[in-house]
Amino acid sequence: MEEMEEELKCPVCGSFYREPIILPCSHNICQACARNILVQTPESESPQSRRASGSGVSDYDYLDLDKMSLYSEADSGYGSYGGFASAPTTPCQKSPNGVRVFPPAMPPPATHLSPALAPVPRNSCITCPQCHRSLILDDRGLRGFPKNRVLEGVIDRYQQSKAAALKCQLCEKAPKEATVMCEQCDVFYCDPCRLRCHPPRGPLAKHRLVPPAQGRVSRRLSPRKVSTCTDHELENHSMYCVQCKMPVCYQCLEEGKHSSHEVKALGAMWKLHKSQLSQALNGLSDRAKEAKEFLVQLRNMVQQIQENSVEFEACLVAQCDALIDALNRRKAQLLARVNKEHEHKLKVVRDQISHCTVKLRQTTGLMEYCLEVIKENDPSGFLQISDALIRRVHLTEDQWGKGTLTPRMTTDFDLSLDNSPLLQSIHQLDFVQMKTSSPVPATPILQLEECCTHNNSATLSWKQPPLSTVPAEGYILELDDGNGGQFREVYVGKETMCTVDGLHFNSTYNARIKAFNKTGVSQYSKTLVLQTSEDTDSEEQTVPFPVPSERLPLRRMSPFSSTLNLQPSFPRRSYFDFRSSPHQLSLHSSLQSLNAPGCNFETQSAPYSQLVDIKKLLAVAWFAFDPGSAHSDIIFSNDNLTVTCSSYDDRVVLGKTGFSKGVHYWELTVDRYDNHPDPAFGVARINVMKDVMLGKDDKAWAMYVDNNRSWFMHNNSHTNRTEGGITKGATIGVLLDLNRKTLTFFINDEQQGPIAFENVEGLFFPAVSLNRNVQVTLHTGVPVPDCYSSRASIA
C-alpha cells in the first residue's frame, strides 16, 4: 500500500488530506488549504453581478484567466490571480509537491472561528492546484463543496496499517502491547489491565474478546455517519441524480434544481458504479502484470548487453591484434565506437526502466486506492468520486498501450569487424603480379528517361551496357554539394535506382555512377547535371516522366543534411518543374543538352539576375505530414494532409520535406478547436522530442496559441505574448526565410507579433504539436502574404 500514498496527499500542503472537499473538477483539496489559496475577484467578476447581467447560468462560474503569470512576462505557467490594482501583489509560493500557491490578495479578517469555519470573503475565487481550473464561489462558500468521506476513510485505514503495534488503553505509565480487544467496550487491554478492569464475570462475562488485529478491522468496518445534503444540511442523501451525477435528498427532488431531472435509487447506482470500477480495474491489473514482466525483461536485457559488450570487445581486440602495428590507432577508434554503442544501449534501456517504473508505481498506487475505495460502504460518498476514478483508470490503461511495453533497444550489437579481406590483401601484396587479373565491370549508363527531380529530391536510374560480359557486384552513386564542391558517396549497393532527399532548393547538382566487383571499380559514367525546384514569376508547367512501377528505387537523405536514412520508395510517377526563364537550369533543359550531339554531359547555367521581389526567391515545395517520424498518437487522414491526436497530451508531427536554404511558406487551417487547447506551429530538427509541446526542447522553434493570445517558444523559453488567438476556421501561416535566417508567423493573413526567431540556420522540417481537441489541415504551395512581400522588397 506504500505506492498508494501519493493518492492520499494534498497537492498544496503535501500532507495527508485533512477534511478533504471535492472540487467540481473531481480533484480533492484540504478544506484549510482551499481557504489559503482563495483570492478575491473584482466586483464585475462576482456571481451576483453575472446573474444580474444575465450571463451566469451555473452555481460555479469558471474564470477565463490569463495563462501568463502576472509576475513574469516570460512565464507561461497557469496560475490564479495574484492581485489586482486595488491590492498589492504577493509573490507566489510552492507547495512540497511543487504546485504553485498564490496567497490571498487581502489578509483574512479577525474571527473567533477556526480557519476552516471562518466566513469566506465575498466574491472569492479558487483555482484547482492540479488542473488549474478556476471558479468563483457562491454564497455558500466552501460549504458548497461536498466532503470526501471515502477518502478520509481510506486515509484512516492506511495510517492505521502503518502504525506500530496496538497499545493498551488503560495502562497509566508506559502502555504495554495490547493482547485483546473488547468489541462491546471498544477498548484494547493488556493482560494485567484485562484481569483488573475487565474480569470474566458478571455482565462482563458476555462481552466478546478478540485479538487486537481483528479488533482494528472491526473498527474500520464500523458504520460512519450518514452523509447529508450540501443544500439541505438536515436531510440525508436518498436518491442519485443521473443528469448531475451526484447524490441528492428528497427536498432537492421536490423544490430544488433536481426536480425535473432523472433520478435513480442510491443503492442501485452504488452497486452499478462499483461494478464498473471493478471491471475497469481488471483491465488495468492485466496491464500492471504485463508491466512487471516487462521490467524483468528490461533488467535481463541490461545483463545481456553487458555480456554481449564484453564478448564483442574481446573479439574486436583479438581481430585488431592480428593486424600490423599501423592499425593500432584504428583499433582504439573501433573500441570507442563499441563503448559508445554500449553506453547508448544501456542509457536507452535504463531510461525506459526508469520511465516504466514510475508509471507502474503510479498505476499500482491508483489500483490500491481504487480497491480501498471499493471496500467503502458509503454509497453516496463512493458515487461522488466513482466517475472520476473510472475515467482515471481507463486513461491510465490507455497509457500502457501503443508500444509502451516494447523494448526501445535490442541487446545485439549491429557491428562486425570483417578483417579477412584486409588481411588477405596484406598477405597478397607481394604476389599480385603473379596472378591473372580478372576484368573490372563496364562503366554504367545513366537512363535519362527515368531520371527526374521533384521539389528538393532527385531520382537517378542506371544500367550496365547491353554487351557487357563482366557482372557488377554493386554500384556507387556520387553527388557534389550543389556548389561545385567535391563529390561524395550517397549510395552503395546492388540496386539500379536511387532517390536522394533533402537536397537544397534552387541548386545545381552533379551526379555520377560507377560499378565495382572483387577485382576493382569501373570508370565513372558521364556526369549528369540536376536542378532542384525554385519559383519565378514566369509561367510554369509540370512535365511528368513515368517511372515503371516494378522498379523500386532506394530513397536516401542528402549527405549534406544532418541525417542519412536509407529506405525503400515506391513512386508510381515522378515529376520535375520546367520553367521558361533563361536563367533557370532544370533537369529538362539538362536532358536536352545531354541528348545533343557531342555533348560532354557538363552544362553550366547563366548567372542569376538580381531579384528583389521576395516572391521570386520563394521555393515552392509541395509536401504532406510524415507518418513515419510522427508520434504514435497522431491520427492521419486526407492523404496525410490532415492530422489530429488520440491523446489529451501534446504530440508532435513533422512534414516530409526539410529546408536548409531559400524562402518557404505554408499554411494550416483549424478544422476543429474544442476546450481552448494550445496547439503549436513552427519548425523543428528531425530529432525533436515527439511527446511534449513543440518548443519545449532546443530542437524546435514554435508559436503556441489559444483562443485569446499567442507566445513564441524555444528551449522552453516563452517570449512575446501577443493578443489575438484562433478559433475553428482560422488560418496559421509559417514563413521560414533562410536567406535572412528568420522565422515569422501569421494568423488569418496578418503577421502575429514581431519576427519570432532570428539567426536560424541548418536543416528544418515543418512541425505541429496538438492534442485530441484540435484538428488541422496543411496547405502547401501557397503565396507568401503581401504584407511580408512588400516589406522584403523595400528592404
mmCIF file of C-alpha atoms in Angstrom, residues 241-536:
data_model
loop_
_atom_site.group_PDB
_atom_site.id
_atom_site.type_symbol
_atom_site.label_atom_id
_atom_site.label_comp_id
_atom_site.label_asym_id
_atom_site.label_seq_id
_atom_site.Cartn_x
_atom_site.Cartn_y
_atom_site.Cartn_z
ATOM 1 C CA CYS A 241 -29.447 12.389 -9.951
ATOM 2 C CA VAL A 242 -28.398 10.827 -13.258
ATOM 3 C CA GLN A 243 -28.073 14.156 -15.083
ATOM 4 C CA CYS A 244 -25.945 15.919 -12.436
ATOM 5 C CA LYS A 245 -24.184 12.686 -11.385
ATOM 6 C CA MET A 246 -24.488 13.359 -7.659
ATOM 7 C CA PRO A 247 -26.483 12.097 -4.630
ATOM 8 C CA VAL A 248 -29.497 14.236 -3.662
ATOM 9 C CA CYS A 249 -32.098 14.356 -0.887
ATOM 10 C CA TYR A 250 -35.879 14.338 -1.199
ATOM 11 C CA GLN A 251 -36.116 18.130 -0.790
ATOM 12 C CA CYS A 252 -33.829 18.581 -3.810
ATOM 13 C CA LEU A 253 -36.308 16.492 -5.799
ATOM 14 C CA GLU A 254 -39.337 18.415 -4.586
ATOM 15 C CA GLU A 255 -38.209 22.011 -4.555
ATOM 16 C CA GLY A 256 -34.582 22.171 -5.747
ATOM 17 C CA LYS A 257 -32.889 22.247 -9.100
ATOM 18 C CA HIS A 258 -33.122 18.443 -9.472
ATOM 19 C CA SER A 259 -36.939 18.378 -9.524
ATOM 20 C CA SER A 260 -37.102 17.778 -13.298
ATOM 21 C CA HIS A 261 -34.051 15.501 -13.543
ATOM 22 C CA GLU A 262 -33.968 11.733 -13.876
ATOM 23 C CA VAL A 263 -33.183 10.077 -10.544
ATOM 24 C CA LYS A 264 -32.463 6.505 -9.522
ATOM 25 C CA ALA A 265 -32.150 4.587 -6.299
ATOM 26 C CA LEU A 266 -28.943 5.322 -4.385
ATOM 27 C CA GLY A 267 -28.177 1.676 -3.644
ATOM 28 C CA ALA A 268 -28.677 0.542 -7.233
ATOM 29 C CA MET A 269 -26.358 3.216 -8.609
ATOM 30 C CA TRP A 270 -23.821 2.445 -5.882
ATOM 31 C CA LYS A 271 -23.682 -1.206 -6.955
ATOM 32 C CA LEU A 272 -23.597 -0.269 -10.650
ATOM 33 C CA HIS A 273 -20.641 2.108 -10.265
ATOM 34 C CA LYS A 274 -18.789 -0.341 -8.051
ATOM 35 C CA SER A 275 -19.212 -2.957 -10.770
ATOM 36 C CA GLN A 276 -17.946 -0.548 -13.450
ATOM 37 C CA LEU A 277 -14.894 0.382 -11.387
ATOM 38 C CA SER A 278 -14.156 -3.294 -10.702
ATOM 39 C CA GLN A 279 -14.360 -4.123 -14.417
ATOM 40 C CA ALA A 280 -12.052 -1.223 -15.249
ATOM 41 C CA LEU A 281 -9.582 -2.400 -12.628
ATOM 42 C CA ASN A 282 -9.450 -5.866 -14.190
ATOM 43 C CA GLY A 283 -8.034 -4.453 -17.411
ATOM 44 C CA LEU A 284 -5.608 -2.207 -15.547
ATOM 45 C CA SER A 285 -4.477 -5.125 -13.403
ATOM 46 C CA ASP A 286 -3.545 -7.072 -16.532
ATOM 47 C CA ARG A 287 -1.539 -4.104 -17.757
ATOM 48 C CA ALA A 288 0.260 -3.843 -14.437
ATOM 49 C CA LYS A 289 1.114 -7.545 -14.558
ATOM 50 C CA GLU A 290 2.479 -7.149 -18.075
ATOM 51 C CA ALA A 291 4.465 -4.126 -16.936
ATOM 52 C CA LYS A 292 6.095 -6.117 -14.120
ATOM 53 C CA GLU A 293 7.082 -8.849 -16.554
ATOM 54 C CA PHE A 294 8.327 -6.192 -18.947
ATOM 55 C CA LEU A 295 10.530 -4.691 -16.232
ATOM 56 C CA VAL A 296 12.056 -8.104 -15.597
ATOM 57 C CA GLN A 297 12.741 -8.380 -19.313
ATOM 58 C CA LEU A 298 14.406 -4.971 -19.389
ATOM 59 C CA ARG A 299 16.605 -5.804 -16.404
ATOM 60 C CA ASN A 300 17.650 -9.035 -18.124
ATOM 61 C CA MET A 301 18.455 -7.006 -21.211
ATOM 62 C CA VAL A 302 20.895 -4.893 -19.184
ATOM 63 C CA GLN A 303 22.803 -8.015 -18.171
ATOM 64 C CA GLN A 304 22.706 -9.400 -21.711
ATOM 65 C CA ILE A 305 24.003 -6.107 -23.113
ATOM 66 C CA GLN A 306 26.860 -6.183 -20.606
ATOM 67 C CA GLU A 307 27.782 -9.746 -21.595
ATOM 68 C CA ASN A 308 27.498 -9.042 -25.325
ATOM 69 C CA SER A 309 29.603 -5.923 -24.922
ATOM 70 C CA VAL A 310 32.404 -7.792 -23.151
ATOM 71 C CA GLU A 311 32.303 -10.594 -25.715
ATOM 72 C CA PHE A 312 32.292 -8.173 -28.635
ATOM 73 C CA GLU A 313 35.171 -6.133 -27.230
ATOM 74 C CA ALA A 314 37.260 -9.288 -26.708
ATOM 75 C CA CYS A 315 36.575 -10.394 -30.277
ATOM 76 C CA LEU A 316 37.394 -6.942 -31.568
ATOM 77 C CA VAL A 317 40.686 -6.820 -29.664
ATOM 78 C CA ALA A 318 41.613 -10.299 -30.911
ATOM 79 C CA GLN A 319 40.959 -9.264 -34.509
ATOM 80 C CA CYS A 320 42.861 -5.999 -34.210
ATOM 81 C CA ASP A 321 45.851 -7.746 -32.582
ATOM 82 C CA ALA A 322 46.220 -9.805 -35.748
ATOM 83 C CA LEU A 323 46.848 -6.666 -37.797
ATOM 84 C CA ILE A 324 50.139 -4.823 -38.143
ATOM 85 C CA ASP A 325 51.172 -2.004 -35.786
ATOM 86 C CA ALA A 326 49.892 0.638 -38.173
ATOM 87 C CA LEU A 327 46.303 -0.438 -37.389
ATOM 88 C CA ASN A 328 46.537 0.152 -33.612
ATOM 89 C CA ARG A 329 45.105 3.646 -33.832
ATOM 90 C CA ARG A 330 42.170 2.292 -35.811
ATOM 91 C CA LYS A 331 41.615 -0.362 -33.137
ATOM 92 C CA ALA A 332 41.246 2.318 -30.485
ATOM 93 C CA GLN A 333 38.721 4.150 -32.650
ATOM 94 C CA LEU A 334 36.687 1.000 -33.146
ATOM 95 C CA LEU A 335 36.715 0.299 -29.395
ATOM 96 C CA ALA A 336 35.460 3.796 -28.766
ATOM 97 C CA ARG A 337 32.580 3.196 -31.145
ATOM 98 C CA VAL A 338 31.646 -0.033 -29.403
ATOM 99 C CA ASN A 339 31.744 1.640 -25.999
ATOM 100 C CA LYS A 340 29.592 4.446 -27.298
ATOM 101 C CA GLU A 341 27.051 1.965 -28.646
ATOM 102 C CA HIS A 342 27.234 0.098 -25.344
ATOM 103 C CA GLU A 343 26.537 3.246 -23.335
ATOM 104 C CA HIS A 344 23.795 4.270 -25.731
ATOM 105 C CA LYS A 345 22.006 0.955 -25.410
ATOM 106 C CA LEU A 346 22.324 0.997 -21.612
ATOM 107 C CA LYS A 347 21.084 4.558 -21.440
ATOM 108 C CA VAL A 348 18.063 3.814 -23.608
ATOM 109 C CA VAL A 349 17.136 0.691 -21.625
ATOM 110 C CA ARG A 350 17.751 2.330 -18.248
ATOM 111 C CA ASP A 351 15.731 5.355 -19.240
ATOM 112 C CA GLN A 352 12.914 3.047 -20.286
ATOM 113 C CA ILE A 353 13.215 1.161 -16.990
ATOM 114 C CA SER A 354 13.024 4.401 -15.040
ATOM 115 C CA HIS A 355 10.074 5.662 -17.071
ATOM 116 C CA CYS A 356 8.225 2.351 -16.832
ATOM 117 C CA THR A 357 8.945 2.056 -13.088
ATOM 118 C CA VAL A 358 7.470 5.472 -12.370
ATOM 119 C CA LYS A 359 4.420 4.729 -14.491
ATOM 120 C CA LEU A 360 3.977 1.320 -12.839
ATOM 121 C CA ARG A 361 4.252 2.869 -9.374
ATOM 122 C CA GLN A 362 1.560 5.379 -10.271
ATOM 123 C CA THR A 363 -0.608 2.633 -11.748
ATOM 124 C CA THR A 364 -0.191 0.395 -8.696
ATOM 125 C CA GLY A 365 -0.965 3.281 -6.384
ATOM 126 C CA LEU A 366 -4.128 4.073 -8.296
ATOM 127 C CA MET A 367 -5.152 0.398 -8.224
ATOM 128 C CA GLU A 368 -4.653 0.111 -4.478
ATOM 129 C CA TYR A 369 -6.518 3.343 -3.922
ATOM 130 C CA CYS A 370 -9.424 2.163 -6.075
ATOM 131 C CA LEU A 371 -9.533 -1.182 -4.269
ATOM 132 C CA GLU A 372 -9.751 0.618 -0.945
ATOM 133 C CA VAL A 373 -12.496 2.851 -2.314
ATOM 134 C CA ILE A 374 -14.454 -0.221 -3.436
ATOM 135 C CA LYS A 375 -14.328 -1.521 0.138
ATOM 136 C CA GLU A 376 -16.138 1.619 1.317
ATOM 137 C CA ASN A 377 -19.720 1.086 2.494
ATOM 138 C CA ASP A 378 -20.867 4.661 1.958
ATOM 139 C CA PRO A 379 -22.864 4.717 -1.304
ATOM 140 C CA SER A 380 -23.198 8.473 -1.640
ATOM 141 C CA GLY A 381 -19.596 9.123 -0.786
ATOM 142 C CA PHE A 382 -18.484 6.482 -3.255
ATOM 143 C CA LEU A 383 -20.661 7.886 -6.027
ATOM 144 C CA GLN A 384 -19.155 11.309 -5.527
ATOM 145 C CA ILE A 385 -15.767 10.080 -6.744
ATOM 146 C CA SER A 386 -16.562 6.947 -8.753
ATOM 147 C CA ASP A 387 -16.929 8.670 -12.143
ATOM 148 C CA ALA A 388 -13.597 10.429 -11.818
ATOM 149 C CA LEU A 389 -11.889 7.205 -10.720
ATOM 150 C CA ILE A 390 -13.352 5.244 -13.619
ATOM 151 C CA ARG A 391 -12.084 7.857 -16.070
ATOM 152 C CA ARG A 392 -8.647 7.810 -14.471
ATOM 153 C CA VAL A 393 -8.465 4.033 -14.623
ATOM 154 C CA HIS A 394 -9.422 3.965 -18.329
ATOM 155 C CA LEU A 395 -6.972 6.760 -19.110
ATOM 156 C CA THR A 396 -4.158 5.004 -17.240
ATOM 157 C CA GLU A 397 -4.908 1.766 -19.076
ATOM 158 C CA ASP A 398 -4.739 3.569 -22.420
ATOM 159 C CA GLN A 399 -1.338 4.988 -21.493
ATOM 160 C CA TRP A 400 0.067 1.451 -21.232
ATOM 161 C CA GLY A 401 -0.821 0.721 -24.860
ATOM 162 C CA LYS A 402 0.680 1.710 -28.201
ATOM 163 C CA GLY A 403 4.157 0.254 -27.838
ATOM 164 C CA THR A 404 4.780 1.240 -24.222
ATOM 165 C CA LEU A 405 5.656 -2.346 -23.335
ATOM 166 C CA THR A 406 8.019 -2.833 -26.269
ATOM 167 C CA PRO A 407 11.796 -2.542 -25.760
ATOM 168 C CA ARG A 408 13.259 0.501 -27.476
ATOM 169 C CA MET A 409 16.621 -1.185 -27.920
ATOM 170 C CA THR A 410 17.854 -4.641 -28.852
ATOM 171 C CA THR A 411 20.557 -6.485 -26.963
ATOM 172 C CA ASP A 412 22.522 -7.302 -30.080
ATOM 173 C CA PHE A 413 25.356 -5.139 -31.342
ATOM 174 C CA ASP A 414 24.918 -4.452 -35.038
ATOM 175 C CA LEU A 415 28.654 -4.033 -35.503
ATOM 176 C CA SER A 416 31.021 -6.524 -37.061
ATOM 177 C CA LEU A 417 34.674 -6.197 -37.915
ATOM 178 C CA ASP A 418 35.409 -8.147 -41.075
ATOM 179 C CA ASN A 419 39.206 -8.153 -41.312
ATOM 180 C CA SER A 420 39.605 -11.104 -43.664
ATOM 181 C CA PRO A 421 39.621 -9.021 -46.897
ATOM 182 C CA LEU A 422 42.170 -6.617 -45.420
ATOM 183 C CA LEU A 423 44.396 -9.426 -44.114
ATOM 184 C CA GLN A 424 44.105 -11.191 -47.443
ATOM 185 C CA SER A 425 45.116 -8.021 -49.263
ATOM 186 C CA ILE A 426 48.094 -7.547 -46.930
ATOM 187 C CA HIS A 427 49.279 -11.134 -47.430
ATOM 188 C CA GLN A 428 48.841 -10.907 -51.194
ATOM 189 C CA LEU A 429 50.544 -7.560 -51.749
ATOM 190 C CA ASP A 430 53.792 -9.240 -52.943
ATOM 191 C CA PHE A 431 52.018 -11.722 -55.191
ATOM 192 C CA VAL A 432 49.557 -9.617 -57.185
ATOM 193 C CA GLN A 433 51.854 -9.633 -60.212
ATOM 194 C CA MET A 434 51.848 -13.411 -60.256
ATOM 195 C CA LYS A 435 48.042 -13.714 -60.637
ATOM 196 C CA THR A 436 45.955 -13.407 -63.747
ATOM 197 C CA SER A 437 43.900 -10.229 -63.425
ATOM 198 C CA SER A 438 40.164 -10.524 -63.933
ATOM 199 C CA PRO A 439 38.428 -7.611 -65.672
ATOM 200 C CA VAL A 440 36.570 -4.856 -63.831
ATOM 201 C CA PRO A 441 32.922 -4.122 -64.683
ATOM 202 C CA ALA A 442 31.985 -1.924 -67.591
ATOM 203 C CA THR A 443 31.038 1.711 -66.983
ATOM 204 C CA PRO A 444 27.327 2.032 -66.124
ATOM 205 C CA ILE A 445 24.962 4.002 -68.372
ATOM 206 C CA LEU A 446 22.557 6.573 -66.896
ATOM 207 C CA GLN A 447 18.955 6.045 -68.105
ATOM 208 C CA LEU A 448 17.977 9.639 -68.787
ATOM 209 C CA GLU A 449 14.304 8.865 -69.426
ATOM 210 C CA GLU A 450 13.934 7.675 -65.823
ATOM 211 C CA CYS A 451 15.977 10.398 -64.095
ATOM 212 C CA CYS A 452 13.999 13.302 -62.636
ATOM 213 C CA THR A 453 13.764 15.881 -59.834
ATOM 214 C CA HIS A 454 10.814 16.823 -57.610
ATOM 215 C CA ASN A 455 10.956 19.660 -55.063
ATOM 216 C CA ASN A 456 14.307 19.055 -53.316
ATOM 217 C CA SER A 457 14.586 15.362 -54.282
ATOM 218 C CA ALA A 458 16.333 13.722 -57.221
ATOM 219 C CA THR A 459 15.818 10.235 -58.670
ATOM 220 C CA LEU A 460 18.514 8.604 -60.767
ATOM 221 C CA SER A 461 18.461 5.321 -62.703
ATOM 222 C CA TRP A 462 21.265 3.441 -64.437
ATOM 223 C CA LYS A 463 22.096 0.093 -66.042
ATOM 224 C CA GLN A 464 25.009 -1.976 -67.336
ATOM 225 C CA PRO A 465 25.891 -1.719 -71.064
ATOM 226 C CA PRO A 466 23.924 -4.273 -73.145
ATOM 227 C CA LEU A 467 27.027 -6.119 -74.412
ATOM 228 C CA SER A 468 28.857 -6.218 -71.069
ATOM 229 C CA THR A 469 30.020 -9.710 -70.053
ATOM 230 C CA VAL A 470 31.543 -8.833 -66.677
ATOM 231 C CA PRO A 471 28.962 -8.803 -63.908
ATOM 232 C CA ALA A 472 28.907 -5.973 -61.355
ATOM 233 C CA GLU A 473 28.519 -6.757 -57.666
ATOM 234 C CA GLY A 474 27.276 -3.258 -56.877
ATOM 235 C CA TYR A 475 27.233 0.418 -57.730
ATOM 236 C CA ILE A 476 28.479 3.637 -56.121
ATOM 237 C CA LEU A 477 26.443 6.831 -56.664
ATOM 238 C CA GLU A 478 28.174 10.155 -56.001
ATOM 239 C CA LEU A 479 26.826 13.744 -55.800
ATOM 240 C CA ASP A 480 28.589 17.029 -55.224
ATOM 241 C CA ASP A 481 27.430 19.612 -52.657
ATOM 242 C CA GLY A 482 25.409 21.722 -55.102
ATOM 243 C CA ASN A 483 28.103 24.424 -55.227
ATOM 244 C CA GLY A 484 30.658 22.707 -57.434
ATOM 245 C CA GLY A 485 32.448 21.085 -54.488
ATOM 246 C CA GLN A 486 33.866 17.600 -54.071
ATOM 247 C CA PHE A 487 31.824 14.501 -54.885
ATOM 248 C CA ARG A 488 30.567 12.356 -52.014
ATOM 249 C CA GLU A 489 29.144 8.849 -51.938
ATOM 250 C CA VAL A 490 25.379 8.863 -51.313
ATOM 251 C CA TYR A 491 24.580 5.234 -52.144
ATOM 252 C CA VAL A 492 26.469 1.924 -52.337
ATOM 253 C CA GLY A 493 24.519 -1.239 -53.214
ATOM 254 C CA LYS A 494 23.108 -3.569 -55.833
ATOM 255 C CA GLU A 495 20.024 -1.526 -56.802
ATOM 256 C CA THR A 496 19.952 0.390 -60.070
ATOM 257 C CA MET A 497 17.681 3.239 -58.972
ATOM 258 C CA CYS A 498 18.028 5.653 -56.050
ATOM 259 C CA THR A 499 16.121 8.723 -54.813
ATOM 260 C CA VAL A 500 18.107 11.308 -52.835
ATOM 261 C CA ASP A 501 16.023 13.519 -50.485
ATOM 262 C CA GLY A 502 16.892 16.632 -48.527
ATOM 263 C CA LEU A 503 18.799 18.497 -51.256
ATOM 264 C CA HIS A 504 18.946 22.278 -51.308
ATOM 265 C CA PHE A 505 16.215 24.081 -53.233
ATOM 266 C CA ASN A 506 17.245 26.146 -56.244
ATOM 267 C CA SER A 507 20.596 24.355 -56.544
ATOM 268 C CA THR A 508 22.500 22.592 -59.321
ATOM 269 C CA TYR A 509 23.970 19.181 -58.509
ATOM 270 C CA ASN A 510 26.345 16.950 -60.470
ATOM 271 C CA ALA A 511 25.838 13.178 -60.260
ATOM 272 C CA ARG A 512 27.911 10.242 -61.468
ATOM 273 C CA ILE A 513 27.899 6.449 -61.012
ATOM 274 C CA LYS A 514 30.469 3.654 -61.136
ATOM 275 C CA ALA A 515 30.299 -0.139 -60.775
ATOM 276 C CA PHE A 516 32.520 -2.482 -58.758
ATOM 277 C CA ASN A 517 33.310 -6.186 -58.246
ATOM 278 C CA LYS A 518 36.020 -8.168 -56.427
ATOM 279 C CA THR A 519 38.661 -7.058 -58.924
ATOM 280 C CA GLY A 520 38.048 -3.321 -58.663
ATOM 281 C CA VAL A 521 35.866 -0.436 -59.794
ATOM 282 C CA SER A 522 34.895 0.772 -63.247
ATOM 283 C CA GLN A 523 35.330 4.187 -64.737
ATOM 284 C CA TYR A 524 32.826 6.894 -63.810
ATOM 285 C CA SER A 525 29.802 7.406 -66.008
ATOM 286 C CA LYS A 526 29.190 10.709 -67.750
ATOM 287 C CA THR A 527 28.207 13.464 -65.297
ATOM 288 C CA LEU A 528 24.504 14.329 -65.090
ATOM 289 C CA VAL A 529 23.504 17.871 -64.076
ATOM 290 C CA LEU A 530 20.379 18.133 -61.881
ATOM 291 C CA GLN A 531 18.425 21.296 -60.966
ATOM 292 C CA THR A 532 16.171 21.292 -57.874
ATOM 293 C CA SER A 533 12.905 23.250 -57.787
ATOM 294 C CA GLU A 534 12.520 27.008 -57.483
ATOM 295 C CA ASP A 535 9.806 29.592 -58.170
ATOM 296 C CA THR A 536 9.714 32.512 -60.618
#
